Amino acid sequence: MTKNLPFTITKNDTFFDLLGDYIGDVFYDILPEKGYELRDEQIYMAFQVEQAFKNKGIVFAEAGVGTGKTFVYLIYAILYARYMGKPAIVSCSDETLIEQLVKEGGDIEKLEQALGLKVDVRLAKAREQYVCIKKLDELSNTSDDMEILDVHDQLPDFIFDEGISMNSFSRYGDRKEYPWVTNEKWSQMAWDPLQQCSTCSWRHRCGQTLNRDYYRHAGDLIICSHDFYMEHVWTKESRKREGQMPLLPEASTVIFDEGHLLEFAAQKGLTYRFNSQTLTTVLTGYMHQDVREESLYLIEDIIELHDSWFDLLVENSTAVEGSNRKEVAKHPAIRKTAETLEKKVSELMDQLVFDAEMFLIDEYHLKIMEEYLEFFAYGLSIFLKNDEGIFWLEENEVQSSLVIMPRLVEDILKKEVFAQNIPFVFSSATLSQVGDFNYIAKSLGIEKYTSFTVASPFDYQEQMEIKVHVQDAENQKWEKIGTDLRTASGSSLVLFSSMQEMERFRVWSDQQEWDFDILFEGDREISETVKDFQNVKSTVLCSYSLWEGLDVPGESLTQVIIASLPFPPHDPVFQAKRKHAANPSAEVDVPYMLLRLRQGIGRLIRSSQDEGAVHLWLTGKQKAEFMEEITAVLPVSDIH
C-alpha cells in the first residue's frame, strides 16, 4: 500500500483503476452523505481531469462558479502526491485565493472532514509577504510610528540573541501576523527586490528563510501564488549555481487556479531589475579584493559608464498617469552606452576567471559577483535586441531602477515549465474566448493540451439582476453608488479598475454619513479585511484587486458594484501588447476587460441560495461601442 492512500494497491491493480473507483464513491456516495449536492458538472469535470493525470498531460478545465472545481483538483492533487511521493503545487492568482483555500472552514478543511483525511498543506508565500529584519531594525531606530514599533516588539527573542541554538528557531514574520499594518507601512519593512539576501547578516534568522525550510517538507500540498511560482522558475538555475536550493521542491503535479492570469505573472516574474546603485556596490566590493591592475581599470570604466547610462535614462524618462512606470524614450545615446557597457561587462567576466586562478579572492564574494554580472549582461542583451523587451524606469527619493521584461514569455514557459513530464491542470471559470482555448495556450507556449467547459449549475436568471448605468460626471456616479449602498444596507462589494479610482471614491465617501462600515483594500492585511467583511453583513468592501478569488456566500454580499469597466492600464507593458496587435482594441483591451468583468460579476452568486444585483457603470461612449460584446458574456439575458 502506498502511504496514506484511502485504498490498497495490490499487484493485480493499477493506481488509476482504484483511483477511478474511489473518485466515483466520493462524488456519488461520500460527499452526498455529508450533505453536499450531487453535481453532474462536478463528476464530468473529475473524470476529464483524471485523463490529464493518466497521460501526464495539460488540461484547461473551464468550470463555472458552483461546479465544485476546487474539490476536484484538490482530491486528485492530494492522492497523486501521495502515490508519487512528492508534494503537489497549487498555484493561485494571489494571496487572497490562498487564504480562501486554507482558512478555517475553507475548502481544504471541508475536504478533510468529509473524506476523513488529514492533509499536510503548507503555504509558500511571496517574499514581500515577509518582514525584512534588516529594514525593520534600521527603521525602528529612526521611527516613532507605533505600527512599526509594535511589529519590531513582536519579533522573537532568538533573532537578537547570538547564543541561542538554531534548534530553538521558529517561524515568524508573515504579513498575516500583523493585520493592523497598512499596505503602505508594510512596504517600508517588508522584503523588496533591492535586498541582497545572499550577503545579509540576518540571513539564517530570517523569517522568510525559516518559513521556506518549513514548506519544503510538505507531504501533500504546497500552495503559492502565480508570482511566486514564476519567481521559482526564473531563479531555479541561478540558485543552484549559488549553492542554494530552488524556492520550490520538485513537484508531482502543478495546479494553476485562476490559470488565465498565469501569463501576467510570468511576465512580472521574468523581469530584470537594475538598481542604479547595485552594480557599483558589487564592483566596489570586488576592488577591495587582491586583483590585477587591469581588472581595476576595467571596473572603474564600467562604474563610470553605468552612472552615465542611468543619468541618460532619468533625463529621457517621462511619467505615465496612474502608474509608477516611467516611459523611457529611445535616445541613441542610451543604446550606444548600453552597447559599450555590455562589451566591457563581458570583458570583466573573462577577467574574473584569471583573477580567481591567480589571486586569493574570497570565493563567496566571487560567486555573488559572477552571478550578478551574468544577470546584468543577459538583461542588457534583451534591452539591446529590437522588439524583445519592454522597459521602464521606476524612481523613489533615493534611487532609480530600470526594469526590463521579455515581451513574449511562451518560449521560456515551454522550456522551463511545460517540458516537465507531469500533469498540469488549469482551473478557472474564464479560460477560453467563446469556447476557444488557443489564445491562452499560445500565450503560454503550450502546443498539446485537452480542454473542456462546464457551465455553472446556478440559475442566474432567477438569482441575479444586472443593472447598467451610464456615467455623466464622476461625482454623479459616486452619489448613485452611495444610494445603492444605502438601499442594500451595506452588504456590497465595490470593484474599481485602479487604486487611484478607489482613492477618489474614498475622498468623496469620507464626506458622507453612513450607517455601516466601509472597508478599503490596503488599510489592513487583506485576509483580515475580507474576514471582517464576511462576518458583519452590513459592511461594504472597496477593492481594486479582488476581481478574482473572493468567495463570500450568504447575506454579507448581496450587491456587486463595478465602478468602471476594467480595461488594462496604459503602462509600458500593455502599450507593448497594443503596439504588436493588428487591432489593439479587439486583441488586447476588450478581451482583458471582458475576462475581468466576468470574474467581477462572478463574485456575487457563490451558492444556490444566493441572490442579489450587479451594478455596472460605463460611459456613454463605452456603451455605444462595447455593449453588444458585454451583453454576450453576461450570465443573464434581462438587463435593466
mmCIF file of N, CA, C and O in Angstrom, residues 3-4 15 46 51 133 165 177 193 225 262-263 306 393 407 435 447 477 484 488 532 567 569 636:
data_model
loop_
_atom_site.group_PDB
_atom_site.id
_atom_site.type_symbol
_atom_site.label_atom_id
_atom_site.label_comp_id
_atom_site.label_asym_id
_atom_site.label_seq_id
_atom_site.Cartn_x
_atom_site.Cartn_y
_atom_site.Cartn_z
ATOM 1 N N LYS A 3 1.706 4.962 0.767
ATOM 2 C CA LYS A 3 1.486 5.650 2.037
ATOM 3 C C LYS A 3 0.241 6.538 2.034
ATOM 4 O O LYS A 3 0.081 7.400 1.194
ATOM 5 N N ASN A 4 -0.638 6.283 2.993
ATOM 6 C CA ASN A 4 -1.784 7.143 3.302
ATOM 7 C C ASN A 4 -2.831 7.256 2.198
ATOM 8 O O ASN A 4 -3.651 8.155 2.214
ATOM 9 N N PHE A 15 -2.925 1.995 -9.935
ATOM 10 C CA PHE A 15 -3.328 3.166 -9.156
ATOM 11 C C PHE A 15 -4.548 3.839 -9.774
ATOM 12 O O PHE A 15 -5.506 4.183 -9.076
ATOM 13 N N ALA A 46 -14.400 15.814 -12.985
ATOM 14 C CA ALA A 46 -13.480 14.894 -12.300
ATOM 15 C C ALA A 46 -12.890 13.875 -13.271
ATOM 16 O O ALA A 46 -11.674 13.629 -13.277
ATOM 17 N N GLN A 51 -7.945 12.148 -16.875
ATOM 18 C CA GLN A 51 -7.196 11.824 -18.093
ATOM 19 C C GLN A 51 -5.859 12.567 -18.133
ATOM 20 O O GLN A 51 -4.858 12.034 -18.607
ATOM 21 N N ILE A 133 14.084 41.799 8.394
ATOM 22 C CA ILE A 133 14.668 42.222 9.671
ATOM 23 C C ILE A 133 15.634 43.387 9.477
ATOM 24 O O ILE A 133 15.674 44.329 10.272
ATOM 25 N N SER A 165 20.576 28.379 20.326
ATOM 26 C CA SER A 165 20.758 27.332 19.325
ATOM 27 C C SER A 165 19.725 27.471 18.209
ATOM 28 O O SER A 165 18.586 27.876 18.436
ATOM 29 N N GLU A 177 0.492 38.008 10.304
ATOM 30 C CA GLU A 177 0.659 38.125 11.757
ATOM 31 C C GLU A 177 0.527 39.572 12.233
ATOM 32 O O GLU A 177 0.437 39.821 13.433
ATOM 33 N N PRO A 193 12.769 43.832 -3.867
ATOM 34 C CA PRO A 193 13.783 43.315 -4.799
ATOM 35 C C PRO A 193 15.169 43.926 -4.647
ATOM 36 O O PRO A 193 16.129 43.407 -5.214
ATOM 37 N N SER A 225 1.482 31.566 -4.777
ATOM 38 C CA SER A 225 0.870 32.449 -5.772
ATOM 39 C C SER A 225 1.537 32.220 -7.123
ATOM 40 O O SER A 225 2.646 31.690 -7.218
ATOM 41 N N LEU A 262 -1.902 33.449 -15.488
ATOM 42 C CA LEU A 262 -0.511 32.991 -15.410
ATOM 43 C C LEU A 262 0.409 33.789 -16.334
ATOM 44 O O LEU A 262 1.559 34.065 -15.988
ATOM 45 N N GLU A 263 -0.068 34.177 -17.503
ATOM 46 C CA GLU A 263 0.789 34.922 -18.434
ATOM 47 C C GLU A 263 1.272 36.225 -17.801
ATOM 48 O O GLU A 263 2.446 36.588 -17.908
ATOM 49 N N HIS A 306 28.214 53.131 -16.269
ATOM 50 C CA HIS A 306 26.933 52.787 -15.647
ATOM 51 C C HIS A 306 26.247 54.030 -15.088
ATOM 52 O O HIS A 306 25.038 54.232 -15.273
ATOM 53 N N LEU A 393 11.335 52.924 -16.286
ATOM 54 C CA LEU A 393 12.119 53.400 -15.147
ATOM 55 C C LEU A 393 11.199 53.583 -13.947
ATOM 56 O O LEU A 393 10.079 54.080 -14.083
ATOM 57 N N ARG A 407 9.027 40.615 -23.814
ATOM 58 C CA ARG A 407 7.697 40.891 -24.350
ATOM 59 C C ARG A 407 6.878 39.610 -24.441
ATOM 60 O O ARG A 407 5.689 39.593 -24.153
ATOM 61 N N GLY A 435 -15.286 29.749 -26.031
ATOM 62 C CA GLY A 435 -15.036 28.323 -26.239
ATOM 63 C C GLY A 435 -13.716 27.983 -26.891
ATOM 64 O O GLY A 435 -13.385 26.805 -27.055
ATOM 65 N N GLU A 447 1.590 23.582 -26.710
ATOM 66 C CA GLU A 447 1.222 23.093 -28.044
ATOM 67 C C GLU A 447 0.192 21.969 -27.981
ATOM 68 O O GLU A 447 -0.668 21.860 -28.855
ATOM 69 N N LYS A 477 -21.756 59.798 -10.362
ATOM 70 C CA LYS A 477 -21.639 58.345 -10.200
ATOM 71 C C LYS A 477 -21.518 57.974 -8.727
ATOM 72 O O LYS A 477 -22.186 57.040 -8.254
ATOM 73 N N ASP A 484 -27.224 53.304 -3.843
ATOM 74 C CA ASP A 484 -27.356 51.842 -3.949
ATOM 75 C C ASP A 484 -26.783 51.137 -2.719
ATOM 76 O O ASP A 484 -27.308 50.109 -2.279
ATOM 77 N N ALA A 488 -29.110 48.817 -0.070
ATOM 78 C CA ALA A 488 -28.761 47.436 0.308
ATOM 79 C C ALA A 488 -28.315 47.333 1.759
ATOM 80 O O ALA A 488 -27.990 46.230 2.232
ATOM 81 N N ASP A 532 -13.485 40.436 8.105
ATOM 82 C CA ASP A 532 -14.395 41.426 8.707
ATOM 83 C C ASP A 532 -15.608 41.654 7.822
ATOM 84 O O ASP A 532 -16.745 41.768 8.306
ATOM 85 N N PHE A 567 -10.647 47.970 -18.004
ATOM 86 C CA PHE A 567 -9.688 47.914 -19.105
ATOM 87 C C PHE A 567 -8.266 47.888 -18.551
ATOM 88 O O PHE A 567 -8.002 48.384 -17.456
ATOM 89 N N PRO A 569 -4.342 49.003 -17.964
ATOM 90 C CA PRO A 569 -3.762 50.351 -17.870
ATOM 91 C C PRO A 569 -2.929 50.693 -19.104
ATOM 92 O O PRO A 569 -2.556 49.812 -19.882
ATOM 93 N N VAL A 636 -26.961 36.658 -17.499
ATOM 94 C CA VAL A 636 -28.421 36.814 -17.591
ATOM 95 C C VAL A 636 -28.756 37.564 -18.870
ATOM 96 O O VAL A 636 -27.965 38.344 -19.390
#
